[in-house]
Structures are given as structure tokens and as C-alpha cells.
PDB file of C-alpha atoms in Angstrom:
ATOM      1  CA  UNK A 111      61.984 -16.568 -74.572  1.00 43.00           C
ATOM      2  CA  UNK A 112      59.652 -13.893 -73.413  1.00 39.00           C
ATOM      3  CA  UNK A 113      61.301 -14.307 -70.012  1.00 40.00           C
ATOM      4  CA  UNK A 114      62.295 -11.658 -67.534  1.00 37.00           C
ATOM      5  CA  UNK A 115      64.418 -12.696 -64.576  1.00 40.00           C
ATOM      6  CA  UNK A 116      62.813 -11.820 -61.278  1.00 40.00           C
ATOM      7  CA  UNK A 117      64.593 -13.952 -58.696  1.00 37.00           C
ATOM      8  CA  UNK A 118      68.107 -15.294 -58.673  1.00 34.00           C
ATOM      9  CA  UNK A 119      69.388 -18.473 -56.973  1.00 35.00           C
ATOM     10  CA  UNK A 120      72.122 -17.279 -54.645  1.00 29.00           C
ATOM     11  CA  UNK A 121      73.771 -20.682 -54.442  1.00 33.00           C
ATOM     12  CA  UNK A 122      75.350 -20.508 -57.872  1.00 32.00           C
ATOM     13  CA  UNK A 123      75.043 -16.893 -58.896  1.00 31.00           C
ATOM     14  CA  UNK A 124      78.127 -15.928 -60.851  1.00 31.00           C
ATOM     15  CA  UNK A 125      79.608 -12.640 -61.925  1.00 28.00           C
ATOM     16  CA  UNK A 126      78.409 -12.022 -65.472  1.00 29.00           C
ATOM     17  CA  UNK A 127      79.754  -8.517 -65.898  1.00 30.00           C
ATOM     18  CA  UNK A 128      77.999  -5.305 -66.778  1.00 29.00           C
ATOM     19  CA  UNK A 129      76.657  -4.365 -70.187  1.00 29.00           C
ATOM     20  CA  UNK A 130      79.487  -2.903 -72.226  1.00 32.00           C
ATOM     21  CA  UNK A 131      79.324   0.846 -72.742  1.00 26.00           C
ATOM     22  CA  UNK A 132      81.575   0.621 -75.748  1.00 28.00           C
ATOM     23  CA  UNK A 133      80.564  -0.072 -79.303  1.00 30.00           C
ATOM     24  CA  UNK A 134      79.889  -3.781 -79.753  1.00 36.00           C
ATOM     25  CA  UNK A 135      81.276  -5.219 -82.967  1.00 34.00           C
ATOM     26  CA  UNK A 136      80.705  -8.501 -84.692  1.00 40.00           C
ATOM     27  CA  UNK A 137      82.123  -9.764 -87.962  1.00 38.00           C
ATOM     28  CA  UNK A 138      79.839 -11.516 -90.410  1.00 39.00           C
ATOM     29  CA  UNK A 139      80.981 -14.243 -92.775  1.00 36.00           C
ATOM     30  CA  UNK A 140      81.015 -11.790 -95.690  1.00 35.00           C
ATOM     31  CA  UNK A 141      83.859  -9.960 -93.981  1.00 34.00           C
ATOM     32  CA  UNK A 142      81.873  -6.796 -93.430  1.00 31.00           C
ATOM     33  CA  UNK A 143      81.881  -5.217 -89.999  1.00 30.00           C
ATOM     34  CA  UNK A 144      78.684  -4.065 -88.312  1.00 36.00           C
ATOM     35  CA  UNK A 145      78.572  -1.906 -85.207  1.00 37.00           C
ATOM     36  CA  UNK A 146      76.071  -1.835 -82.337  1.00 43.00           C
ATOM     37  CA  UNK A 147      76.307   1.043 -79.907  1.00 41.00           C
ATOM     38  CA  UNK A 148      74.677   0.670 -76.503  1.00 41.00           C
ATOM     39  CA  UNK A 149      72.467   3.667 -77.240  1.00 40.00           C
ATOM     40  CA  UNK A 150      71.150   2.192 -80.473  1.00 40.00           C
ATOM     41  CA  UNK A 151      70.435  -1.303 -79.159  1.00 44.00           C
ATOM     42  CA  UNK A 152      68.677  -0.043 -76.049  1.00 43.00           C
ATOM     43  CA  UNK A 153      66.093   1.872 -78.075  1.00 44.00           C
ATOM     44  CA  UNK A 154      62.660   0.299 -77.856  1.00 40.00           C
ATOM     45  CA  UNK A 155      59.415   0.817 -79.694  1.00 45.00           C
ATOM     46  CA  UNK A 156      57.190  -0.690 -77.046  1.00 46.00           C
ATOM     47  CA  UNK A 157      57.226  -0.608 -73.271  1.00 47.00           C
ATOM     48  CA  UNK A 158      57.042  -4.406 -73.237  1.00 63.00           C
ATOM     49  CA  UNK A 159      60.169  -4.895 -75.354  1.00 84.00           C
ATOM     50  CA  UNK A 160      62.735  -7.355 -74.086  1.00 90.00           C
ATOM     51  CA  UNK A 161      65.521  -4.811 -73.549  1.00 91.00           C
ATOM     52  CA  UNK A 162      63.350  -2.575 -71.397  1.00 90.00           C
ATOM     53  CA  UNK A 163      61.996  -5.449 -69.307  1.00 89.00           C
ATOM     54  CA  UNK A 164      65.509  -6.721 -68.627  1.00 92.00           C
ATOM     55  CA  UNK A 165      67.429  -3.425 -68.494  1.00 92.00           C
ATOM     56  CA  UNK A 166      68.560  -4.093 -64.918  1.00 92.00           C
ATOM     57  CA  UNK A 167      69.617  -7.703 -65.565  1.00 93.00           C
ATOM     58  CA  UNK A 168      73.321  -8.524 -65.943  1.00 93.00           C
ATOM     59  CA  UNK A 169      74.700  -9.441 -69.354  1.00 96.00           C
ATOM     60  CA  UNK A 170      77.981 -10.679 -70.725  1.00 95.00           C
ATOM     61  CA  UNK A 171      79.982  -8.111 -72.677  1.00 94.00           C
ATOM     62  CA  UNK A 172      80.500 -10.381 -75.676  1.00 96.00           C
ATOM     63  CA  UNK A 173      78.224  -9.770 -78.670  1.00 97.00           C
ATOM     64  CA  UNK A 174      78.989 -12.739 -80.923  1.00 98.00           C
ATOM     65  CA  UNK A 175      78.258 -13.385 -84.572  1.00 98.00           C
ATOM     66  CA  UNK A 176      75.998 -16.393 -85.136  1.00 98.00           C
ATOM     67  CA  UNK A 177      74.991 -18.262 -88.276  1.00 98.00           C
ATOM     68  CA  UNK A 178      71.779 -20.289 -88.559  1.00 98.00           C
ATOM     69  CA  UNK A 179      72.788 -23.909 -89.220  1.00 98.00           C
ATOM     70  CA  UNK A 180      69.449 -25.620 -88.547  1.00 98.00           C
ATOM     71  CA  UNK A 181      65.767 -24.706 -88.720  1.00 97.00           C
ATOM     72  CA  UNK A 182      62.921 -27.063 -87.805  1.00 97.00           C
ATOM     73  CA  UNK A 183      59.322 -26.658 -86.629  1.00 96.00           C
ATOM     74  CA  UNK A 184      59.161 -28.026 -83.096  1.00 95.00           C
ATOM     75  CA  UNK A 185      55.353 -27.640 -82.930  1.00 94.00           C
ATOM     76  CA  UNK A 186      52.632 -25.895 -84.981  1.00 92.00           C
ATOM     77  CA  UNK A 187      53.591 -22.601 -83.328  1.00 95.00           C
ATOM     78  CA  UNK A 188      57.243 -23.005 -82.296  1.00 97.00           C
ATOM     79  CA  UNK A 189      60.338 -22.965 -84.488  1.00 98.00           C
ATOM     80  CA  UNK A 190      63.662 -24.403 -83.350  1.00 97.00           C
ATOM     81  CA  UNK A 191      66.887 -22.673 -84.420  1.00 98.00           C
ATOM     82  CA  UNK A 192      70.403 -24.050 -84.229  1.00 98.00           C
ATOM     83  CA  UNK A 193      73.036 -21.313 -84.239  1.00 98.00           C
ATOM     84  CA  UNK A 194      76.731 -21.814 -84.960  1.00 98.00           C
ATOM     85  CA  UNK A 195      78.887 -19.458 -82.859  1.00 98.00           C
ATOM     86  CA  UNK A 196      82.601 -19.547 -83.596  1.00 97.00           C
ATOM     87  CA  UNK A 197      83.613 -16.952 -80.983  1.00 97.00           C
ATOM     88  CA  UNK A 198      85.395 -18.864 -78.193  1.00 97.00           C
ATOM     89  CA  UNK A 199      84.657 -16.038 -75.749  1.00 97.00           C
ATOM     90  CA  UNK A 200      80.922 -16.738 -76.002  1.00 98.00           C
ATOM     91  CA  UNK A 201      79.606 -18.959 -73.191  1.00 98.00           C
ATOM     92  CA  UNK A 202      76.485 -19.333 -71.061  1.00 98.00           C
ATOM     93  CA  UNK A 203      75.047 -21.061 -68.021  1.00 98.00           C
ATOM     94  CA  UNK A 204      72.108 -23.476 -68.314  1.00 98.00           C
ATOM     95  CA  UNK A 205      68.887 -21.455 -68.009  1.00 97.00           C
ATOM     96  CA  UNK A 206      70.162 -18.153 -69.422  1.00 97.00           C
ATOM     97  CA  UNK A 207      68.840 -16.276 -72.456  1.00 98.00           C
ATOM     98  CA  UNK A 208      70.269 -14.242 -75.319  1.00 98.00           C
ATOM     99  CA  UNK A 209      69.668 -10.786 -76.674  1.00 98.00           C
ATOM    100  CA  UNK A 210      68.983 -11.577 -80.329  1.00 98.00           C
ATOM    101  CA  UNK A 211      70.139  -8.943 -82.859  1.00 98.00           C
ATOM    102  CA  UNK A 212      68.869  -9.208 -86.442  1.00 98.00           C
ATOM    103  CA  UNK A 213      70.388  -7.068 -89.234  1.00 97.00           C
ATOM    104  CA  UNK A 214      67.687  -4.775 -90.582  1.00 96.00           C
ATOM    105  CA  UNK A 215      65.328  -5.323 -87.619  1.00 96.00           C
ATOM    106  CA  UNK A 216      65.477  -2.494 -85.078  1.00 94.00           C
ATOM    107  CA  UNK A 217      63.752  -4.421 -82.272  1.00 95.00           C
ATOM    108  CA  UNK A 218      65.974  -6.760 -80.244  1.00 96.00           C
ATOM    109  CA  UNK A 219      64.598 -10.197 -79.358  1.00 96.00           C
ATOM    110  CA  UNK A 220      65.085 -12.096 -76.126  1.00 96.00           C
ATOM    111  CA  UNK A 221      65.022 -15.896 -76.266  1.00 97.00           C
ATOM    112  CA  UNK A 222      66.005 -18.568 -73.749  1.00 97.00           C
ATOM    113  CA  UNK A 223      68.664 -21.060 -74.771  1.00 98.00           C
ATOM    114  CA  UNK A 224      67.254 -24.592 -74.652  1.00 98.00           C
ATOM    115  CA  UNK A 225      70.470 -26.521 -75.333  1.00 98.00           C
ATOM    116  CA  UNK A 226      73.135 -27.501 -72.815  1.00 98.00           C
ATOM    117  CA  UNK A 227      76.430 -25.647 -72.325  1.00 98.00           C
ATOM    118  CA  UNK A 228      78.238 -28.820 -73.371  1.00 97.00           C
ATOM    119  CA  UNK A 229      76.794 -28.653 -76.907  1.00 98.00           C
ATOM    120  CA  UNK A 230      78.365 -25.222 -77.254  1.00 98.00           C
ATOM    121  CA  UNK A 231      81.659 -26.427 -75.805  1.00 97.00           C
ATOM    122  CA  UNK A 232      81.843 -29.423 -78.132  1.00 97.00           C
ATOM    123  CA  UNK A 233      80.197 -28.192 -81.344  1.00 98.00           C
ATOM    124  CA  UNK A 234      79.951 -24.382 -80.933  1.00 98.00           C
ATOM    125  CA  UNK A 235      76.148 -24.635 -81.300  1.00 98.00           C
ATOM    126  CA  UNK A 236      73.256 -23.287 -79.251  1.00 98.00           C
ATOM    127  CA  UNK A 237      69.543 -23.962 -79.759  1.00 98.00           C
ATOM    128  CA  UNK A 238      66.565 -21.623 -79.399  1.00 98.00           C
ATOM    129  CA  UNK A 239      62.864 -22.472 -79.624  1.00 97.00           C
ATOM    130  CA  UNK A 240      60.779 -19.437 -80.578  1.00 97.00           C
ATOM    131  CA  UNK A 241      56.998 -19.185 -80.484  1.00 96.00           C
ATOM    132  CA  UNK A 242      55.181 -17.381 -83.283  1.00 96.00           C
ATOM    133  CA  UNK A 243      54.020 -13.892 -82.268  1.00 94.00           C
ATOM    134  CA  UNK A 244      53.677 -10.525 -83.965  1.00 94.00           C
ATOM    135  CA  UNK A 245      56.852  -9.276 -82.303  1.00 94.00           C
ATOM    136  CA  UNK A 246      59.335  -8.407 -85.111  1.00 96.00           C
ATOM    137  CA  UNK A 247      62.154 -10.783 -84.048  1.00 97.00           C
ATOM    138  CA  UNK A 248      59.735 -13.738 -83.771  1.00 97.00           C
ATOM    139  CA  UNK A 249      58.127 -12.807 -87.108  1.00 97.00           C
ATOM    140  CA  UNK A 250      61.562 -12.736 -88.732  1.00 98.00           C
ATOM    141  CA  UNK A 251      62.433 -16.164 -87.316  1.00 98.00           C
ATOM    142  CA  UNK A 252      59.188 -17.706 -88.566  1.00 98.00           C
ATOM    143  CA  UNK A 253      58.883 -15.912 -91.928  1.00 97.00           C
ATOM    144  CA  UNK A 254      62.332 -14.855 -93.134  1.00 97.00           C
ATOM    145  CA  UNK A 255      65.017 -16.838 -91.339  1.00 98.00           C
ATOM    146  CA  UNK A 256      66.810 -19.418 -93.509  1.00 97.00           C
ATOM    147  CA  UNK A 257      69.902 -21.588 -93.299  1.00 98.00           C
ATOM    148  CA  UNK A 258      73.037 -19.408 -93.220  1.00 97.00           C
ATOM    149  CA  UNK A 259      71.125 -16.326 -92.039  1.00 98.00           C
ATOM    150  CA  UNK A 260      73.468 -14.205 -89.920  1.00 98.00           C
ATOM    151  CA  UNK A 261      72.550 -12.641 -86.577  1.00 98.00           C
ATOM    152  CA  UNK A 262      74.328 -11.677 -83.353  1.00 98.00           C
ATOM    153  CA  UNK A 263      73.703 -12.797 -79.774  1.00 98.00           C
ATOM    154  CA  UNK A 264      74.646 -11.721 -76.250  1.00 98.00           C
ATOM    155  CA  UNK A 265      74.084 -13.788 -73.098  1.00 98.00           C
ATOM    156  CA  UNK A 266      72.116 -12.422 -70.151  1.00 97.00           C
ATOM    157  CA  UNK A 267      70.022 -13.553 -67.226  1.00 96.00           C
ATOM    158  CA  UNK A 268      70.300 -14.426 -63.557  1.00 94.00           C
ATOM    159  CA  UNK A 269      68.158 -17.579 -63.746  1.00 96.00           C
ATOM    160  CA  UNK A 270      70.533 -20.501 -64.142  1.00 96.00           C
ATOM    161  CA  UNK A 271      71.811 -23.828 -62.804  1.00 96.00           C
ATOM    162  CA  UNK A 272      75.575 -23.970 -62.493  1.00 94.00           C
ATOM    163  CA  UNK A 273      76.617 -26.243 -59.598  1.00 91.00           C
ATOM    164  CA  UNK A 274      80.266 -26.324 -58.620  1.00 86.00           C
ATOM    165  CA  UNK A 275      82.179 -29.435 -57.463  1.00 81.00           C
ATOM    166  CA  UNK A 276      82.213 -28.208 -53.868  1.00 84.00           C
ATOM    167  CA  UNK A 277      78.485 -27.390 -53.725  1.00 87.00           C
ATOM    168  CA  UNK A 278      76.035 -29.377 -51.627  1.00 87.00           C
ATOM    169  CA  UNK A 279      74.146 -32.097 -53.500  1.00 87.00           C
ATOM    170  CA  UNK A 280      70.751 -30.736 -54.582  1.00 92.00           C
ATOM    171  CA  UNK A 281      67.564 -32.180 -56.012  1.00 95.00           C
ATOM    172  CA  UNK A 282      65.730 -30.167 -58.662  1.00 97.00           C
ATOM    173  CA  UNK A 283      62.022 -29.580 -59.250  1.00 98.00           C
ATOM    174  CA  UNK A 284      61.407 -27.961 -62.639  1.00 98.00           C
ATOM    175  CA  UNK A 285      57.976 -26.399 -63.268  1.00 98.00           C
ATOM    176  CA  UNK A 286      57.245 -25.303 -66.838  1.00 97.00           C
ATOM    177  CA  UNK A 287      54.281 -23.822 -68.653  1.00 96.00           C
ATOM    178  CA  UNK A 288      54.195 -23.605 -72.463  1.00 94.00           C
ATOM    179  CA  UNK A 289      57.404 -22.258 -73.989  1.00 94.00           C
ATOM    180  CA  UNK A 290      58.671 -21.759 -70.442  1.00 96.00           C
ATOM    181  CA  UNK A 291      60.152 -25.226 -70.944  1.00 97.00           C
ATOM    182  CA  UNK A 292      63.087 -23.706 -72.839  1.00 97.00           C
ATOM    183  CA  UNK A 293      65.405 -22.656 -69.980  1.00 98.00           C
ATOM    184  CA  UNK A 294      64.317 -25.683 -67.941  1.00 98.00           C
ATOM    185  CA  UNK A 295      65.222 -28.018 -70.802  1.00 98.00           C
ATOM    186  CA  UNK A 296      68.666 -26.431 -70.861  1.00 98.00           C
ATOM    187  CA  UNK A 297      68.921 -27.129 -67.119  1.00 98.00           C
ATOM    188  CA  UNK A 298      67.691 -30.711 -67.585  1.00 98.00           C
ATOM    189  CA  UNK A 299      70.165 -31.340 -70.399  1.00 98.00           C
ATOM    190  CA  UNK A 300      72.975 -29.830 -68.330  1.00 97.00           C
ATOM    191  CA  UNK A 301      71.996 -32.026 -65.364  1.00 95.00           C
ATOM    192  CA  UNK A 302      72.184 -35.091 -67.639  1.00 96.00           C
ATOM    193  CA  UNK A 303      75.611 -34.064 -68.936  1.00 94.00           C
ATOM    194  CA  UNK A 304      76.880 -33.559 -65.386  1.00 92.00           C
ATOM    195  CA  UNK A 305      75.504 -36.906 -64.268  1.00 89.00           C
ATOM    196  CA  UNK A 306      77.134 -38.730 -67.192  1.00 91.00           C
ATOM    197  CA  UNK A 307      80.481 -37.072 -66.534  1.00 88.00           C
ATOM    198  CA  UNK A 308      80.405 -37.679 -62.784  1.00 82.00           C
ATOM    199  CA  UNK A 309      79.248 -41.271 -63.234  1.00 78.00           C
ATOM    200  CA  UNK A 310      82.289 -41.897 -65.456  1.00 82.00           C
ATOM    201  CA  UNK A 311      84.447 -40.490 -62.686  1.00 78.00           C
ATOM    202  CA  UNK A 312      82.733 -42.673 -60.093  1.00 71.00           C
ATOM    203  CA  UNK A 313      80.911 -39.697 -58.545  1.00 65.00           C
ATOM    204  CA  UNK A 314      77.409 -40.249 -59.889  1.00 52.00           C
ATOM    205  CA  UNK A 315      75.719 -39.499 -56.567  1.00 55.00           C
ATOM    206  CA  UNK A 316      77.132 -35.964 -56.578  1.00 60.00           C
ATOM    207  CA  UNK A 317      74.096 -34.923 -58.632  1.00 76.00           C
ATOM    208  CA  UNK A 318      70.641 -35.205 -57.072  1.00 91.00           C
ATOM    209  CA  UNK A 319      67.287 -36.164 -58.577  1.00 94.00           C
ATOM    210  CA  UNK A 320      65.061 -34.210 -60.968  1.00 97.00           C
ATOM    211  CA  UNK A 321      61.280 -33.945 -61.104  1.00 98.00           C
ATOM    212  CA  UNK A 322      59.848 -32.179 -64.138  1.00 98.00           C
ATOM    213  CA  UNK A 323      56.294 -30.828 -64.251  1.00 98.00           C
ATOM    214  CA  UNK A 324      55.372 -29.505 -67.687  1.00 98.00           C
ATOM    215  CA  UNK A 325      51.983 -28.092 -68.686  1.00 97.00           C
ATOM    216  CA  UNK A 326      50.686 -27.149 -72.146  1.00 96.00           C
ATOM    217  CA  UNK A 327      47.388 -26.834 -73.963  1.00 95.00           C
ATOM    218  CA  UNK A 328      47.705 -30.228 -75.656  1.00 95.00           C
ATOM    219  CA  UNK A 329      50.339 -32.802 -76.521  1.00 95.00           C
ATOM    220  CA  UNK A 330      51.179 -31.069 -79.810  1.00 93.00           C
ATOM    221  CA  UNK A 331      52.359 -28.071 -77.782  1.00 95.00           C
ATOM    222  CA  UNK A 332      54.505 -30.160 -75.414  1.00 96.00           C
ATOM    223  CA  UNK A 333      57.876 -29.199 -76.829  1.00 97.00           C
ATOM    224  CA  UNK A 334      60.835 -31.592 -76.900  1.00 97.00           C
ATOM    225  CA  UNK A 335      58.771 -34.410 -75.403  1.00 96.00           C
ATOM    226  CA  UNK A 336      60.779 -37.117 -77.179  1.00 96.00           C
ATOM    227  CA  UNK A 337      64.075 -35.657 -75.990  1.00 97.00           C
ATOM    228  CA  UNK A 338      62.734 -35.305 -72.449  1.00 98.00           C
ATOM    229  CA  UNK A 339      61.541 -38.922 -72.386  1.00 98.00           C
ATOM    230  CA  UNK A 340      64.881 -40.106 -73.772  1.00 97.00           C
ATOM    231  CA  UNK A 341      66.601 -38.519 -70.764  1.00 97.00           C
ATOM    232  CA  UNK A 342      63.985 -39.973 -68.383  1.00 97.00           C
ATOM    233  CA  UNK A 343      64.549 -43.439 -69.859  1.00 97.00           C
ATOM    234  CA  UNK A 344      68.327 -43.020 -69.592  1.00 96.00           C
ATOM    235  CA  UNK A 345      68.102 -42.159 -65.886  1.00 95.00           C
ATOM    236  CA  UNK A 346      64.909 -43.849 -64.661  1.00 95.00           C
ATOM    237  CA  UNK A 347      65.985 -43.815 -61.028  1.00 92.00           C
ATOM    238  CA  UNK A 348      67.057 -40.178 -61.116  1.00 94.00           C
ATOM    239  CA  UNK A 349      64.482 -38.339 -63.229  1.00 96.00           C
ATOM    240  CA  UNK A 350      60.676 -38.346 -63.188  1.00 97.00           C
ATOM    241  CA  UNK A 351      58.441 -36.459 -65.589  1.00 97.00           C
ATOM    242  CA  UNK A 352      54.800 -35.388 -65.440  1.00 98.00           C
ATOM    243  CA  UNK A 353      53.192 -33.877 -68.542  1.00 98.00           C
ATOM    244  CA  UNK A 354      49.949 -31.948 -68.021  1.00 98.00           C
ATOM    245  CA  UNK A 355      47.502 -30.962 -70.777  1.00 97.00           C
ATOM    246  CA  UNK A 356      44.565 -28.608 -70.310  1.00 95.00           C
ATOM    247  CA  UNK A 357      42.682 -28.810 -73.633  1.00 95.00           C
ATOM    248  CA  UNK A 358      43.473 -32.173 -75.178  1.00 95.00           C
ATOM    249  CA  UNK A 359      41.083 -33.063 -78.025  1.00 92.00           C
ATOM    250  CA  UNK A 360      42.977 -35.813 -79.853  1.00 93.00           C
ATOM    251  CA  UNK A 361      44.013 -39.355 -78.968  1.00 93.00           C
ATOM    252  CA  UNK A 362      47.151 -39.571 -76.824  1.00 94.00           C
ATOM    253  CA  UNK A 363      49.967 -41.801 -78.045  1.00 93.00           C
ATOM    254  CA  UNK A 364      50.802 -44.932 -76.076  1.00 94.00           C
ATOM    255  CA  UNK A 365      54.310 -43.620 -75.433  1.00 94.00           C
ATOM    256  CA  UNK A 366      52.998 -40.505 -73.680  1.00 96.00           C
ATOM    257  CA  UNK A 367      50.110 -42.001 -71.718  1.00 95.00           C
ATOM    258  CA  UNK A 368      52.156 -43.169 -68.687  1.00 96.00           C
ATOM    259  CA  UNK A 369      53.441 -39.622 -68.196  1.00 97.00           C
ATOM    260  CA  UNK A 370      50.282 -37.659 -68.992  1.00 97.00           C
ATOM    261  CA  UNK A 371      47.735 -36.023 -66.686  1.00 96.00           C
ATOM    262  CA  UNK A 372      44.721 -34.034 -67.849  1.00 95.00           C
ATOM    263  CA  UNK A 373      44.450 -30.756 -65.972  1.00 96.00           C
ATOM    264  CA  UNK A 374      46.821 -28.187 -64.566  1.00 95.00           C
ATOM    265  CA  UNK A 375      49.770 -28.850 -62.284  1.00 97.00           C
ATOM    266  CA  UNK A 376      48.496 -28.833 -58.707  1.00 95.00           C
ATOM    267  CA  UNK A 377      49.907 -27.434 -55.498  1.00 94.00           C
ATOM    268  CA  UNK A 378      49.768 -30.893 -53.896  1.00 94.00           C
ATOM    269  CA  UNK A 379      51.998 -32.410 -56.586  1.00 96.00           C
ATOM    270  CA  UNK A 380      54.648 -29.798 -55.911  1.00 96.00           C
ATOM    271  CA  UNK A 381      54.271 -30.022 -52.132  1.00 93.00           C
ATOM    272  CA  UNK A 382      55.057 -33.745 -52.249  1.00 94.00           C
ATOM    273  CA  UNK A 383      58.592 -32.892 -53.426  1.00 94.00           C
ATOM    274  CA  UNK A 384      59.499 -30.280 -50.843  1.00 93.00           C
ATOM    275  CA  UNK A 385      62.739 -30.890 -48.944  1.00 91.00           C
ATOM    276  CA  UNK A 386      65.725 -28.979 -47.657  1.00 88.00           C
ATOM    277  CA  UNK A 387      67.849 -30.434 -50.459  1.00 90.00           C
ATOM    278  CA  UNK A 388      65.554 -29.269 -53.258  1.00 96.00           C
ATOM    279  CA  UNK A 389      65.829 -26.260 -55.554  1.00 96.00           C
ATOM    280  CA  UNK A 390      62.742 -25.111 -57.462  1.00 98.00           C
ATOM    281  CA  UNK A 391      62.982 -23.593 -60.942  1.00 98.00           C
ATOM    282  CA  UNK A 392      59.792 -22.139 -62.436  1.00 98.00           C
ATOM    283  CA  UNK A 393      59.204 -20.620 -65.881  1.00 97.00           C
ATOM    284  CA  UNK A 394      55.840 -20.024 -67.521  1.00 94.00           C
ATOM    285  CA  UNK A 395      52.971 -17.543 -67.787  1.00 93.00           C
ATOM    286  CA  UNK A 396      53.052 -14.905 -65.009  1.00 92.00           C
ATOM    287  CA  UNK A 397      49.923 -16.199 -63.172  1.00 93.00           C
ATOM    288  CA  UNK A 398      51.354 -19.725 -62.990  1.00 94.00           C
ATOM    289  CA  UNK A 399      54.770 -18.517 -61.903  1.00 94.00           C
ATOM    290  CA  UNK A 400      53.293 -16.183 -59.262  1.00 95.00           C
ATOM    291  CA  UNK A 401      51.066 -18.942 -57.892  1.00 95.00           C
ATOM    292  CA  UNK A 402      53.772 -21.574 -57.399  1.00 96.00           C
ATOM    293  CA  UNK A 403      56.442 -19.196 -56.124  1.00 95.00           C
ATOM    294  CA  UNK A 404      53.997 -17.869 -53.518  1.00 95.00           C
ATOM    295  CA  UNK A 405      52.899 -21.358 -52.517  1.00 95.00           C
ATOM    296  CA  UNK A 406      56.496 -22.445 -52.052  1.00 96.00           C
ATOM    297  CA  UNK A 407      57.261 -19.406 -49.909  1.00 95.00           C
ATOM    298  CA  UNK A 408      54.160 -20.165 -47.825  1.00 94.00           C
ATOM    299  CA  UNK A 409      55.558 -23.682 -47.361  1.00 94.00           C
ATOM    300  CA  UNK A 410      58.659 -22.119 -45.765  1.00 93.00           C
ATOM    301  CA  UNK A 411      61.000 -22.875 -48.641  1.00 94.00           C
ATOM    302  CA  UNK A 412      63.987 -20.505 -48.375  1.00 94.00           C
ATOM    303  CA  UNK A 413      63.721 -17.736 -50.961  1.00 93.00           C
ATOM    304  CA  UNK A 414      67.163 -18.592 -52.312  1.00 93.00           C
ATOM    305  CA  UNK A 415      65.845 -22.068 -53.197  1.00 96.00           C
ATOM    306  CA  UNK A 416      63.021 -20.650 -55.364  1.00 96.00           C
ATOM    307  CA  UNK A 417      64.191 -19.486 -58.776  1.00 96.00           C
ATOM    308  CA  UNK A 418      61.818 -18.186 -61.395  1.00 93.00           C
ATOM    309  CA  UNK A 419      61.382 -16.284 -64.627  1.00 88.00           C
ATOM    310  CA  UNK A 420      58.216 -15.028 -66.292  1.00 78.00           C
ATOM    311  CA  UNK A 421      57.561 -15.110 -70.007  1.00 69.00           C
ATOM    312  CA  UNK A 422      55.134 -12.659 -71.489  1.00 61.00           C
TER     313      UNK A 422
END
């Protein structure tokens, strides 16, 4: 993830509960029990560690055992993990992240969930996409993690999309930079699941439109582009997508060309989608996030309609 929540949408903010002050326990497949005390997991080696950056952010109390059931390279620098979580008490809202506990690694990771809540409900699986860095949890994921590796996870974060049946219909503008796509992909996938379900019930219009702006260095670093375009093609009248690349040096595929723009996402592009019915979700490098959140505030968008996280 590398994300720290800095503004919460008030429309759908739920009660996530405080961090448990008791010893957190999870059972691994081997049958052995491992214990995590709050004091031990809150220790940090660096001031920029995930737990310190997010110490004031609400978490669920459940620390759940998870087993790696899929590993694939999503890009040259990003690895995708699929985690099987049997604990029925484990749940999350689209856009949230997990504290990621690795046996034998004292530093705790923090990674956004990029799958939809429905995948967890139906298959007990969540997905994470982790960029290679020198941070110990990321190093472990890229160099040591294998199928059937066992870890533990706990949900946290106040950046999420969780509309209720009685809520006002809202349009979404999602603005992503680099691996900041992860929580926004979870939101996009959740939106698609909601639209499918409500369409089956004859209430398709209960979910508004989505506009995704996604910027990366080049098309190789545009994560999940096939999955994103599959959703766009499934709902062509509801979802629009604009990929931006800043340092493209190779030929662009014919499939991507209609959606691709060279250069950064511009203020004008975002301004064209401003309305009272629109919620803005932003996740990316701090300068990008600061720029667009400030521009939206200057455009008189209510603060509760601007939701953002920064990754570091």
C-alpha cells in the first residue's frame, strides 16, 4: 500500500472499532498458536513505518490467519498476492488496507486490498499488489513468499466506498497514480458488483457513473489494465477510463490506444467532472494527491466529497 489515510468520506464512514489492547492470536495451519501483543506489533524501526504513520487510524480487532494461495507478477516491479482467509469474522470495505504480519519479520507491512469485498464473501480470498522496495515486508513478498506461506492480516483505514441502500445516488471520480490504483481498483470492482446485483433486482440506476483517471510511468506499470478495460467494456455507458503515461518509450498496443494520453492528468480533465452528485477518491504520490485535493477544494467541492490517501 504505502497509504496513510488523511481524509475520510463522512457519507459512508462506519464504526470499525478500536485497536484491541488484548493479545491478538491467530492459528496457523500447522496447529501451532502464535501471539501478537499490541506492544510488540506497535514497535517500529523507522519513523516512516506503516504502524507509526497510521497509529491514529481505526482498525478492526480481528487479526486473521491467511495463507498465500496465488502469486503472480503484475508488472516488472509489482507482485500480486492472493490470500485465503478462513476466519468468517474477517471483513473489509472497498478501499481499506491491511496490517500485514509476517512470522520472523519484526516490521509490519501496510498494503491496500485491491479485490472486492464480494470475492472475500464468496471465496474467502483477498488480493494485494505490492511494489518492490527495500522495506522488509515488501522484500519478503518479492524474495521469500511462496504458495502456502502463512501470514496474518488486520483491516484498517478510513478511506472506503460503502454505499447503503438508502444513500443518495453518487457518481465517482477515481484518480490514481502508480500503485495508488490498488484501493481504487477495489472500489471499482465493488461498484461493478453492486451494479450487477442492483441491475438483477431492477435497480440498476441506483448506482451512478464512474470516471477513472490513472497515471503511471509507462504502460508496463499500468497495473490491472486488462481487468479495468474488461469492466469498462461491460458497462460502457456507466464507466469511462483515461490512462496517462509520462515516460512511454515503447509502442502502445492497439487495445490501449483509445484510452491512452501522454502526459500527466490535468486539472481541466478533473474539473469537467465536477458536480454535486460526485465523490472524488484520490490515491497516489503525495504531491499528486495534495495538488488535486487542493484544486477540488478551490472549486468549492464539499470536503466530505473529497476522499484521499497518500502512499509513500
